[in-house]
Coordinates of C-alpha atoms and ligand atoms in Angstrom, one line a residue:
M1 CA -5.2 50.8 2.6
M2 CA -4.3 50.0 -1.0
M3 CA -3.5 53.1 -2.9
E4 CA -4.8 54.0 -6.4
E5 CA -1.2 54.0 -7.4
D6 CA -0.7 50.4 -6.3
L7 CA -3.6 49.3 -8.4
K8 CA -2.2 51.1 -11.5
L9 CA 1.0 49.2 -11.0
I10 CA -0.7 45.8 -11.4
I11 CA -0.4 45.0 -15.0
P12 CA -2.4 41.9 -16.0
G13 CA 0.0 39.0 -16.8
E14 CA 2.9 40.6 -15.0
V15 CA 2.1 39.8 -11.4
R16 CA 4.6 37.2 -10.0
V17 CA 4.0 36.1 -6.4
R18 CA 5.2 33.3 -4.3
I19 CA 4.7 31.2 -1.2
A20 CA 8.0 30.4 0.4
P21 CA 7.5 27.8 3.1
S22 CA 10.3 26.4 5.3
P23 CA 9.9 22.7 5.4
T24 CA 10.4 22.4 9.1
G25 CA 6.9 21.3 10.1
H26 CA 3.3 20.6 9.0
L27 CA 1.5 22.9 6.5
H28 CA 0.1 25.4 9.0
I29 CA -3.3 27.1 8.5
G30 CA -1.4 30.4 8.4
T31 CA 0.9 29.3 5.6
A32 CA -2.1 27.8 3.7
R33 CA -3.9 31.2 3.9
T34 CA -0.8 33.1 2.7
A35 CA -0.5 30.6 -0.2
L36 CA -4.2 31.0 -1.0
F37 CA -4.1 34.8 -1.0
N38 CA -1.0 34.8 -3.2
Y39 CA -2.6 32.3 -5.5
L40 CA -5.8 34.2 -5.7
F41 CA -3.9 37.5 -6.3
A42 CA -1.9 35.8 -9.1
K43 CA -5.0 34.3 -10.8
K44 CA -7.0 37.4 -10.5
H45 CA -4.3 39.4 -12.4
E46 CA -3.5 36.6 -14.8
G47 CA 0.0 36.3 -13.2
S48 CA 2.2 33.5 -11.9
F49 CA 2.1 31.8 -8.5
I50 CA 5.4 30.3 -7.5
L51 CA 6.4 27.8 -4.9
R52 CA 9.9 28.2 -3.3
I53 CA 11.1 25.9 -0.6
E54 CA 13.2 27.8 1.9
D55 CA 15.3 25.0 3.3
T56 CA 18.5 26.8 4.2
D57 CA 18.1 25.6 7.8
V58 CA 19.6 22.2 7.1
E59 CA 19.0 20.8 10.6
R60 CA 15.3 21.6 10.8
S61 CA 14.4 21.1 7.1
K62 CA 13.1 17.7 6.1
K63 CA 12.0 16.2 2.7
E64 CA 9.0 14.7 4.4
W65 CA 7.7 18.1 5.5
E66 CA 8.4 19.5 2.0
Q67 CA 6.3 16.6 0.6
E68 CA 3.5 17.2 3.1
I69 CA 3.4 20.9 2.3
M70 CA 3.2 20.3 -1.4
E71 CA 0.5 17.7 -1.0
G72 CA -1.5 19.9 1.3
L73 CA -1.4 22.8 -1.0
K74 CA -2.4 20.7 -4.0
W75 CA -5.2 19.1 -2.0
L76 CA -6.6 22.6 -1.2
G77 CA -6.6 23.3 -4.9
I78 CA -3.6 25.8 -4.7
E79 CA -1.4 25.0 -7.7
W80 CA 1.8 26.7 -8.6
S81 CA 3.2 27.2 -12.1
E82 CA 6.8 27.1 -11.1
G83 CA 8.3 25.1 -8.2
P84 CA 10.8 22.5 -7.2
D85 CA 8.7 19.6 -8.5
I86 CA 8.0 21.1 -11.9
G87 CA 10.8 23.5 -12.5
G88 CA 10.5 26.8 -14.3
D89 CA 12.6 29.6 -15.9
Y90 CA 14.0 30.9 -12.6
G91 CA 15.0 27.7 -10.8
P92 CA 16.2 25.9 -8.9
Y93 CA 13.3 26.5 -6.5
R94 CA 14.9 25.0 -3.4
Q95 CA 17.1 27.4 -1.6
S96 CA 19.6 24.6 -0.7
E97 CA 20.2 24.3 -4.4
R98 CA 20.9 28.0 -4.9
R99 CA 24.1 28.4 -2.9
E100 CA 26.1 29.5 -6.0
I101 CA 23.7 32.3 -6.7
Y102 CA 23.8 33.5 -3.1
S103 CA 27.6 33.3 -3.1
R104 CA 27.8 35.7 -6.1
Y105 CA 25.8 38.3 -4.2
I106 CA 27.6 37.9 -0.9
Q107 CA 30.9 38.4 -2.7
K108 CA 29.5 41.5 -4.4
L109 CA 28.4 43.0 -1.1
L110 CA 31.9 42.3 0.4
K111 CA 33.6 43.7 -2.6
E112 CA 31.6 46.9 -2.6
D113 CA 32.3 47.3 1.1
K114 CA 28.6 46.9 2.0
A115 CA 29.3 43.8 4.1
Y116 CA 32.3 42.6 6.0
Y117 CA 33.8 39.5 7.7
C118 CA 33.3 39.4 11.4
F119 CA 35.7 37.2 13.4
C120 CA 34.3 37.8 16.9
S121 CA 33.8 34.7 18.9
K122 CA 30.4 33.6 20.2
E123 CA 31.5 34.2 23.8
E124 CA 32.6 37.7 23.0
L125 CA 29.3 38.5 21.3
E126 CA 27.4 37.0 24.1
S127 CA 29.1 39.1 26.8
Q128 CA 28.7 42.2 24.7
K129 CA 25.0 41.5 24.5
Q130 CA 24.7 40.9 28.2
Y131 CA 26.4 44.1 28.9
Q132 CA 24.2 46.2 26.6
M133 CA 21.1 44.7 28.1
S134 CA 22.4 45.4 31.6
I135 CA 22.6 49.1 30.8
G136 CA 19.2 49.1 29.1
E137 CA 20.4 49.3 25.5
P138 CA 19.0 47.2 22.7
P139 CA 21.6 44.4 21.9
R140 CA 23.4 45.1 18.7
Y141 CA 26.8 44.4 17.3
S142 CA 29.6 46.8 18.5
G143 CA 31.1 47.2 15.0
K144 CA 34.4 45.8 16.1
C145 CA 35.3 44.1 12.8
R146 CA 33.7 46.8 10.6
N147 CA 37.0 48.4 9.9
L148 CA 39.5 45.5 9.9
S149 CA 42.3 46.2 7.4
P150 CA 42.2 44.0 4.3
Q151 CA 45.5 42.5 5.5
K152 CA 44.1 41.5 8.8
V153 CA 41.1 39.9 7.1
K154 CA 43.4 38.0 4.8
E155 CA 45.5 36.8 7.7
Y156 CA 42.5 35.6 9.7
L157 CA 41.0 33.8 6.7
K158 CA 44.3 32.1 6.0
A159 CA 44.5 31.0 9.6
K160 CA 41.0 29.6 9.1
K161 CA 39.6 31.7 11.9
P162 CA 35.8 31.1 12.0
F163 CA 33.8 34.0 10.7
I164 CA 30.3 35.2 9.7
I165 CA 29.3 38.0 7.3
R166 CA 27.8 41.2 8.6
F167 CA 25.9 43.9 6.8
K168 CA 27.2 47.5 7.0
T169 CA 23.9 48.9 8.1
P170 CA 23.5 52.5 6.9
S171 CA 21.8 54.6 9.6
K172 CA 18.6 55.8 8.0
K173 CA 14.8 55.8 8.0
I174 CA 13.2 53.2 5.9
V175 CA 9.6 53.9 4.9
F176 CA 7.4 51.6 2.9
Q177 CA 3.8 51.5 1.8
D178 CA 2.2 48.3 2.9
M179 CA -0.7 47.4 0.7
I180 CA -2.8 46.4 3.8
R181 CA -1.3 48.4 6.6
G182 CA -0.3 51.7 4.9
K183 CA 2.8 53.5 5.7
I184 CA 5.3 51.7 7.9
E185 CA 8.5 53.3 9.2
F186 CA 11.7 51.9 10.7
D187 CA 14.9 53.4 12.0
T188 CA 17.7 51.2 11.0
T189 CA 20.2 52.4 13.6
L190 CA 18.4 50.0 16.0
F191 CA 19.6 47.0 13.9
G192 CA 23.3 47.5 14.2
D193 CA 25.5 45.5 11.7
F194 CA 23.5 42.3 11.7
C195 CA 24.6 39.0 10.4
I196 CA 23.6 38.2 6.9
A197 CA 25.4 34.9 6.1
K198 CA 27.1 32.1 8.0
S199 CA 29.6 31.6 5.2
L200 CA 30.1 32.7 1.6
T201 CA 27.4 30.2 0.5
D202 CA 25.1 30.3 3.5
P203 CA 23.0 33.4 3.6
L204 CA 20.4 33.8 6.4
Y205 CA 16.7 34.0 5.6
N206 CA 16.5 37.8 4.9
L207 CA 19.3 37.9 2.4
A208 CA 18.4 34.6 0.6
C209 CA 14.8 35.8 0.4
V210 CA 15.7 39.1 -1.2
I211 CA 18.1 37.5 -3.7
D212 CA 15.4 34.9 -4.6
D213 CA 12.6 37.4 -4.9
F214 CA 14.8 39.5 -7.3
E215 CA 16.0 36.5 -9.3
M216 CA 12.5 35.1 -9.5
K217 CA 11.1 38.5 -10.6
I218 CA 8.7 38.6 -7.7
T219 CA 6.5 41.7 -8.0
H220 CA 4.4 41.5 -4.8
V221 CA 5.4 40.0 -1.5
I222 CA 2.3 38.9 0.4
R223 CA 3.1 37.2 3.7
G224 CA 2.2 37.1 7.4
E225 CA 2.5 40.1 9.6
D226 CA 5.2 38.4 11.6
H227 CA 7.5 39.3 8.8
I228 CA 7.0 43.1 9.1
P229 CA 10.3 43.5 11.2
N230 CA 12.2 41.7 8.4
T231 CA 11.0 44.0 5.7
P232 CA 13.2 47.0 6.4
K233 CA 16.2 44.7 6.4
Q234 CA 15.2 43.3 3.1
I235 CA 14.7 46.8 1.7
L236 CA 18.2 47.7 2.8
F237 CA 19.5 44.7 0.8
Q238 CA 17.4 45.7 -2.2
E239 CA 19.0 49.1 -2.0
A240 CA 22.5 47.8 -1.5
L241 CA 22.2 45.4 -4.4
G242 CA 20.3 47.8 -6.7
F243 CA 17.2 45.6 -6.9
P244 CA 13.8 47.1 -7.5
Q245 CA 11.5 47.0 -4.5
P246 CA 8.5 44.7 -4.7
K247 CA 5.2 45.8 -3.3
F248 CA 4.6 44.4 0.2
A249 CA 1.3 43.2 1.8
H250 CA 1.4 41.9 5.3
L251 CA -1.5 39.7 6.4
P252 CA -3.0 40.0 9.9
L253 CA -2.5 37.3 12.4
I254 CA -4.9 34.4 12.8
L255 CA -6.2 34.3 16.3
G256 CA -7.8 31.7 18.5
P257 CA -11.2 32.4 20.1
D258 CA -9.4 34.0 23.1
R259 CA -7.8 36.5 20.7
S260 CA -4.3 35.2 21.3
K261 CA -2.3 34.0 18.3
L262 CA -3.6 30.7 17.0
S263 CA -1.6 27.8 18.4
K264 CA -1.8 24.1 19.2
R265 CA -3.6 24.9 22.5
H266 CA -6.6 26.1 20.5
G267 CA -6.8 22.8 18.6
A268 CA -5.4 21.5 15.3
T269 CA -3.3 24.0 13.4
S270 CA -2.2 21.9 10.5
I271 CA -4.0 21.2 7.2
A272 CA -3.2 17.5 7.5
E273 CA -5.0 17.2 10.8
Y274 CA -8.1 18.9 9.4
R275 CA -8.0 16.7 6.3
K276 CA -7.7 13.6 8.5
D277 CA -10.6 14.7 10.6
G278 CA -12.8 14.7 7.5
Y279 CA -12.9 18.3 6.4
L280 CA -13.4 18.7 2.7
A281 CA -10.8 20.7 0.7
E282 CA -13.4 23.1 -0.7
A283 CA -14.7 23.8 2.8
L284 CA -11.3 24.5 4.2
T285 CA -10.3 26.7 1.3
N286 CA -13.5 28.7 1.6
F287 CA -13.1 29.0 5.3
I288 CA -9.4 30.0 5.1
A289 CA -10.2 32.6 2.5
L290 CA -12.5 34.4 4.9
L291 CA -9.8 34.6 7.6
S292 CA -9.2 38.3 7.3
W293 CA -10.6 38.8 3.7
N294 CA -14.1 40.2 3.7
P295 CA -16.0 40.3 0.4
G296 CA -18.0 43.2 1.8
T297 CA -21.3 41.3 1.5
E298 CA -23.2 38.7 3.5
R299 CA -22.1 36.0 1.1
E300 CA -20.0 33.3 2.7
V301 CA -19.9 30.4 0.3
F302 CA -17.2 30.7 -2.4
S303 CA -15.8 28.2 -4.8
M304 CA -12.3 28.6 -6.0
P305 CA -13.4 30.3 -9.3
S306 CA -15.6 32.7 -7.4
L307 CA -12.8 33.5 -4.9
I308 CA -10.6 34.3 -7.8
K309 CA -13.2 36.6 -9.2
E310 CA -14.1 38.4 -6.0
F311 CA -10.7 38.5 -4.2
S312 CA -8.9 41.8 -3.7
I313 CA -6.2 42.9 -1.4
E314 CA -8.2 46.1 -0.5
K315 CA -10.7 43.9 1.3
I316 CA -8.2 42.4 3.6
Q317 CA -8.7 43.8 7.1
K318 CA -5.8 45.0 9.3
S319 CA -7.0 43.4 12.6
G320 CA -6.5 39.8 13.5
A321 CA -8.8 37.1 12.1
I322 CA -10.5 34.8 14.6
F323 CA -10.5 31.1 13.8
N324 CA -14.1 30.0 14.5
I325 CA -14.3 26.2 14.4
T326 CA -18.2 26.3 14.6
K327 CA -18.2 28.2 11.3
L328 CA -15.8 25.7 9.7
D329 CA -18.0 22.8 10.8
W330 CA -21.1 24.6 9.4
M331 CA -19.2 25.2 6.1
N332 CA -18.0 21.6 6.0
G333 CA -21.6 20.3 6.5
F334 CA -22.7 22.6 3.7
Y335 CA -20.2 21.2 1.3
I336 CA -20.9 17.6 2.4
R337 CA -24.6 18.2 1.6
Q338 CA -23.6 19.3 -2.0
K339 CA -21.9 16.0 -2.7
S340 CA -23.5 13.2 -4.7
P341 CA -24.1 10.0 -2.6
E342 CA -21.4 8.3 -4.7
K343 CA -18.8 10.9 -4.0
L344 CA -19.7 11.2 -0.3
T345 CA -19.4 7.4 0.0
E346 CA -16.1 7.4 -1.7
Y347 CA -14.9 10.0 0.8
C348 CA -16.4 8.1 3.8
I349 CA -15.1 4.6 3.0
P350 CA -11.5 5.2 4.3
Y351 CA -13.0 6.2 7.7
L352 CA -15.0 2.9 7.9
V353 CA -11.9 1.0 6.9
E354 CA -9.7 2.8 9.4
K355 CA -12.1 1.9 12.2
N356 CA -12.1 -1.8 11.1
L357 CA -15.7 -1.8 10.2
I358 CA -15.2 -2.9 6.6
E359 CA -12.3 -4.1 4.6
S360 CA -11.2 -2.7 1.3
A361 CA -13.0 -3.4 -2.0
F362 CA -13.1 -6.5 -4.0
E363 CA -15.1 -7.8 -7.0
A364 CA -17.4 -10.7 -6.0
E365 CA -17.5 -13.5 -8.5
G366 CA -20.7 -13.6 -10.5
L367 CA -22.0 -10.4 -8.9
P368 CA -22.1 -7.0 -10.5
G369 CA -20.4 -4.0 -8.9
Q370 CA -18.0 -3.5 -6.1
F371 CA -18.2 -5.1 -2.6
Y372 CA -16.6 -4.7 0.8
K373 CA -16.3 -7.2 3.6
I374 CA -17.9 -6.4 6.9
I375 CA -15.1 -7.3 9.3
E376 CA -17.2 -8.5 12.2
T377 CA -19.6 -10.8 10.3
G378 CA -17.5 -11.7 7.3
E379 CA -20.6 -10.8 5.1
K380 CA -20.1 -8.8 2.0
I381 CA -21.7 -5.5 1.4
S382 CA -22.2 -3.8 -1.9
L383 CA -21.0 -0.3 -2.7
K384 CA -24.7 0.6 -3.5
R385 CA -25.7 -0.4 0.0
L386 CA -22.9 1.5 1.6
E387 CA -24.2 4.5 -0.4
K388 CA -27.6 4.1 1.1
I389 CA -26.2 3.9 4.7
I390 CA -24.1 6.9 4.2
S391 CA -26.8 8.9 2.6
L392 CA -28.9 8.5 5.7
Y393 CA -26.4 10.8 7.4
Q394 CA -25.6 13.3 4.6
E395 CA -27.9 15.9 6.1
R396 CA -26.4 15.9 9.6
L397 CA -22.8 15.0 8.9
K398 CA -20.4 17.8 10.0
K399 CA -17.2 16.0 9.2
L400 CA -16.4 12.7 7.5
S401 CA -14.7 11.2 10.6
E402 CA -18.1 11.1 12.3
I403 CA -19.3 8.4 9.9
P404 CA -18.1 5.3 11.7
E405 CA -19.6 6.3 15.0
L406 CA -22.9 7.1 13.3
T407 CA -23.2 4.0 11.2
H408 CA -21.3 1.3 13.1
F409 CA -24.4 -0.7 14.0
F410 CA -24.9 -1.5 10.3
F411 CA -21.6 -3.4 10.4
K412 CA -22.3 -5.5 13.5
G413 CA -23.4 -9.1 13.9
K414 CA -25.0 -8.8 17.3
L415 CA -25.7 -5.4 18.9
E416 CA -24.7 -4.7 22.4
Y417 CA -27.2 -2.9 24.6
D418 CA -29.0 -3.7 27.8
K419 CA -32.5 -4.8 28.2
E420 CA -33.6 -1.6 29.9
S421 CA -32.9 0.5 26.9
L422 CA -35.7 -1.4 25.1
R423 CA -38.2 -0.2 27.6
W424 CA -40.5 2.7 26.6
K425 CA -41.6 4.6 29.7
D426 CA -42.9 1.9 32.1
T427 CA -43.9 -0.8 29.6
E428 CA -43.6 -4.2 31.2
D429 CA -41.2 -6.9 29.8
K430 CA -44.2 -9.0 28.8
E431 CA -45.7 -6.2 26.7
I432 CA -42.4 -5.4 25.0
K433 CA -42.0 -9.1 24.1
N434 CA -45.5 -9.1 22.6
I435 CA -44.7 -5.9 20.7
L436 CA -41.5 -7.4 19.3
K437 CA -43.4 -10.6 18.3
K438 CA -46.1 -8.5 16.7
L439 CA -43.5 -6.4 14.8
K440 CA -41.9 -9.6 13.6
K441 CA -45.2 -11.0 12.4
I442 CA -46.1 -7.8 10.5
L443 CA -42.7 -7.3 9.0
S444 CA -42.4 -11.0 7.9
K445 CA -45.5 -10.6 5.8
I446 CA -44.0 -7.8 3.8
K447 CA -42.6 -9.1 0.5
S448 CA -39.0 -8.2 -0.1
E449 CA -39.9 -6.2 -3.2
N450 CA -42.3 -4.1 -1.1
W451 CA -39.6 -3.5 1.5
T452 CA -39.5 0.3 1.0
E453 CA -39.3 3.1 3.4
K454 CA -42.7 4.3 2.4
N455 CA -44.4 1.0 2.9
L456 CA -42.7 0.4 6.2
T457 CA -43.7 3.8 7.4
N458 CA -47.3 3.4 6.4
I459 CA -47.7 -0.1 7.9
L460 CA -45.8 0.5 11.1
M461 CA -47.3 4.0 11.8
A462 CA -50.8 2.5 11.3
E463 CA -49.9 -0.1 13.9
A464 CA -48.4 2.4 16.3
D465 CA -51.5 4.6 16.0
K466 CA -53.7 1.6 16.9
I467 CA -51.8 1.2 20.1
G468 CA -52.2 4.9 20.9
D469 CA -48.8 5.6 22.4
R470 CA -46.5 5.4 19.3
G471 CA -43.4 5.1 21.3
K472 CA -44.5 1.7 22.5
I473 CA -43.7 0.3 19.0
L474 CA -41.2 2.8 17.6
W475 CA -38.9 2.9 20.6
P476 CA -38.2 -0.9 20.9
L477 CA -38.0 -1.1 17.1
R478 CA -35.3 1.6 17.0
I479 CA -33.3 0.0 19.8
S480 CA -33.6 -3.4 18.3
L481 CA -32.3 -2.2 15.0
T482 CA -29.6 0.2 16.1
G483 CA -28.8 -0.4 19.8
E484 CA -28.9 3.3 20.1
K485 CA -31.2 5.9 21.6
A486 CA -30.3 8.5 19.0
S487 CA -29.9 7.3 15.5
A488 CA -31.4 7.8 12.1
G489 CA -35.2 7.0 12.1
P490 CA -36.1 3.3 12.5
F491 CA -38.0 3.1 9.1
E492 CA -35.0 4.5 7.3
V493 CA -32.7 2.1 9.1
A494 CA -34.9 -0.9 8.5
T495 CA -35.1 -0.1 4.8
V496 CA -31.4 0.0 4.5
L497 CA -30.8 -3.0 6.7
G498 CA -33.1 -5.1 4.5
K499 CA -35.8 -7.5 5.6
E500 CA -33.6 -10.4 6.7
K501 CA -31.3 -8.4 9.0
T502 CA -34.3 -6.5 10.4
L503 CA -36.0 -9.7 11.5
E504 CA -32.8 -11.1 12.8
R505 CA -32.3 -8.0 15.0
L506 CA -35.9 -8.3 16.3
D507 CA -35.1 -11.9 17.3
Q508 CA -31.9 -10.7 19.1
A509 CA -33.9 -8.1 21.0
Y510 CA -36.4 -10.8 22.0
D511 CA -33.5 -12.9 23.3
I512 CA -32.1 -10.0 25.3
L513 CA -35.4 -9.6 27.2
Ligands
LIG1 N1 10.3 31.0 4.8 C1 9.5 32.1 5.3 C2 8.4 31.6 6.2 O1 8.1 30.4 6.1 C3 9.0 32.9 4.2 C4 8.7 34.3 4.5 C5 8.4 35.2 3.3 O2 7.4 35.0 2.6 O3 9.2 36.0 3.0 O4 7.9 32.3 7.0

């Protein structure tokens, strides 16, 4: 829906956009998408992307949330060039620190008779609202304090009568061109004289937002569709204060698979949860970018630089974007496969530590490289060996948090499984014992330096073929080494376990029988 004209208005270097989160909860997928689209738009047009913290709701705003939001955005690769942590020419960038600025504008609106003090009590307003609803009218302020005489106002203020500030809403049609949705119209008579500030220094969201967008020279307001009803009110303020109107672009909702608005009941909604669950930042950014933005080709994999190159507001759809976790998992698996074994291991280690399989790194005396302690056995394990273990799963890993479950048997002293799982079809106990003995004999003969996957495969496959039914050898071998029916292949596991551990596990299996 973007017009030719809109495009002409985008002057490279002059775009200034912002993400304006309220620090009242986790960094939500929706906020991350809004931030990403603003960031991409800014980068694409060599402009500036600004972070503004909207913490005017003192009771609900918390520094911890602010911290989490900033960390989450940075982790996703979305960096701002002005913000509360780094400052900038148009600061402060926290609304709670901008009260003086707001006060100036609130006073101006009062002075110019575009706003007024309202002394009506809460009870009075509530009963008015109930009455209007009972006769089927939309609730709006009656206008009772609109024409109070200046003397009366002075008198009430002197008597410290509680007040709020209301806007003198002009009755008119507001029409604006949304860059995504096209023409949007509102009739302001429906608003009545709404509240714009709780005091001379406490504006409500709509007013604070307009003042900040103006003072921070914001050129484009790109935000969620839930803000469409706020836009006409914001335009009224822009007109009342003589501010230029920024361009607006409202992003469609993010929906769950049942097409209702994405919420907790569909699963995790915060970036922190996805991060903890082992999704990579690149995968999440790529996935989020495709929530309502469609490059117009089959291509799905985009790095941040390619997103910057390809992104355009015209390619944002109007209809809701469905959050498809299967696609996210696929994408994450894709990015996991692109990692070097070293990097992937670095990413996986915290998950092994968290599940108490290994303990954090140390340097072992006289030995090169880094080591970890296997908690159950007290043995040390080198980073190199951890890399080998993790690499076994690189192809099938969908998220990092799966790694402890997949690899835990590498970090055990004795494996727990019952005797029956060692049985291939109806092989008798005696035969299994013989096979285990045979396996041990063959494997003992292999010199440590020849303990490679290739050799193990050749030797053991030849043996299995001799017996005819390969499962008779391969199955008890797999169970002995892993304790699990589904695992990485027994030759791969034996290679990574090493000769000593492999033989030890065959002995354990023998004992179980
Ligand atoms: N603080 C608002 C929010 O978090 C910002 C809305 C806007 O971008 O104007 O939804």
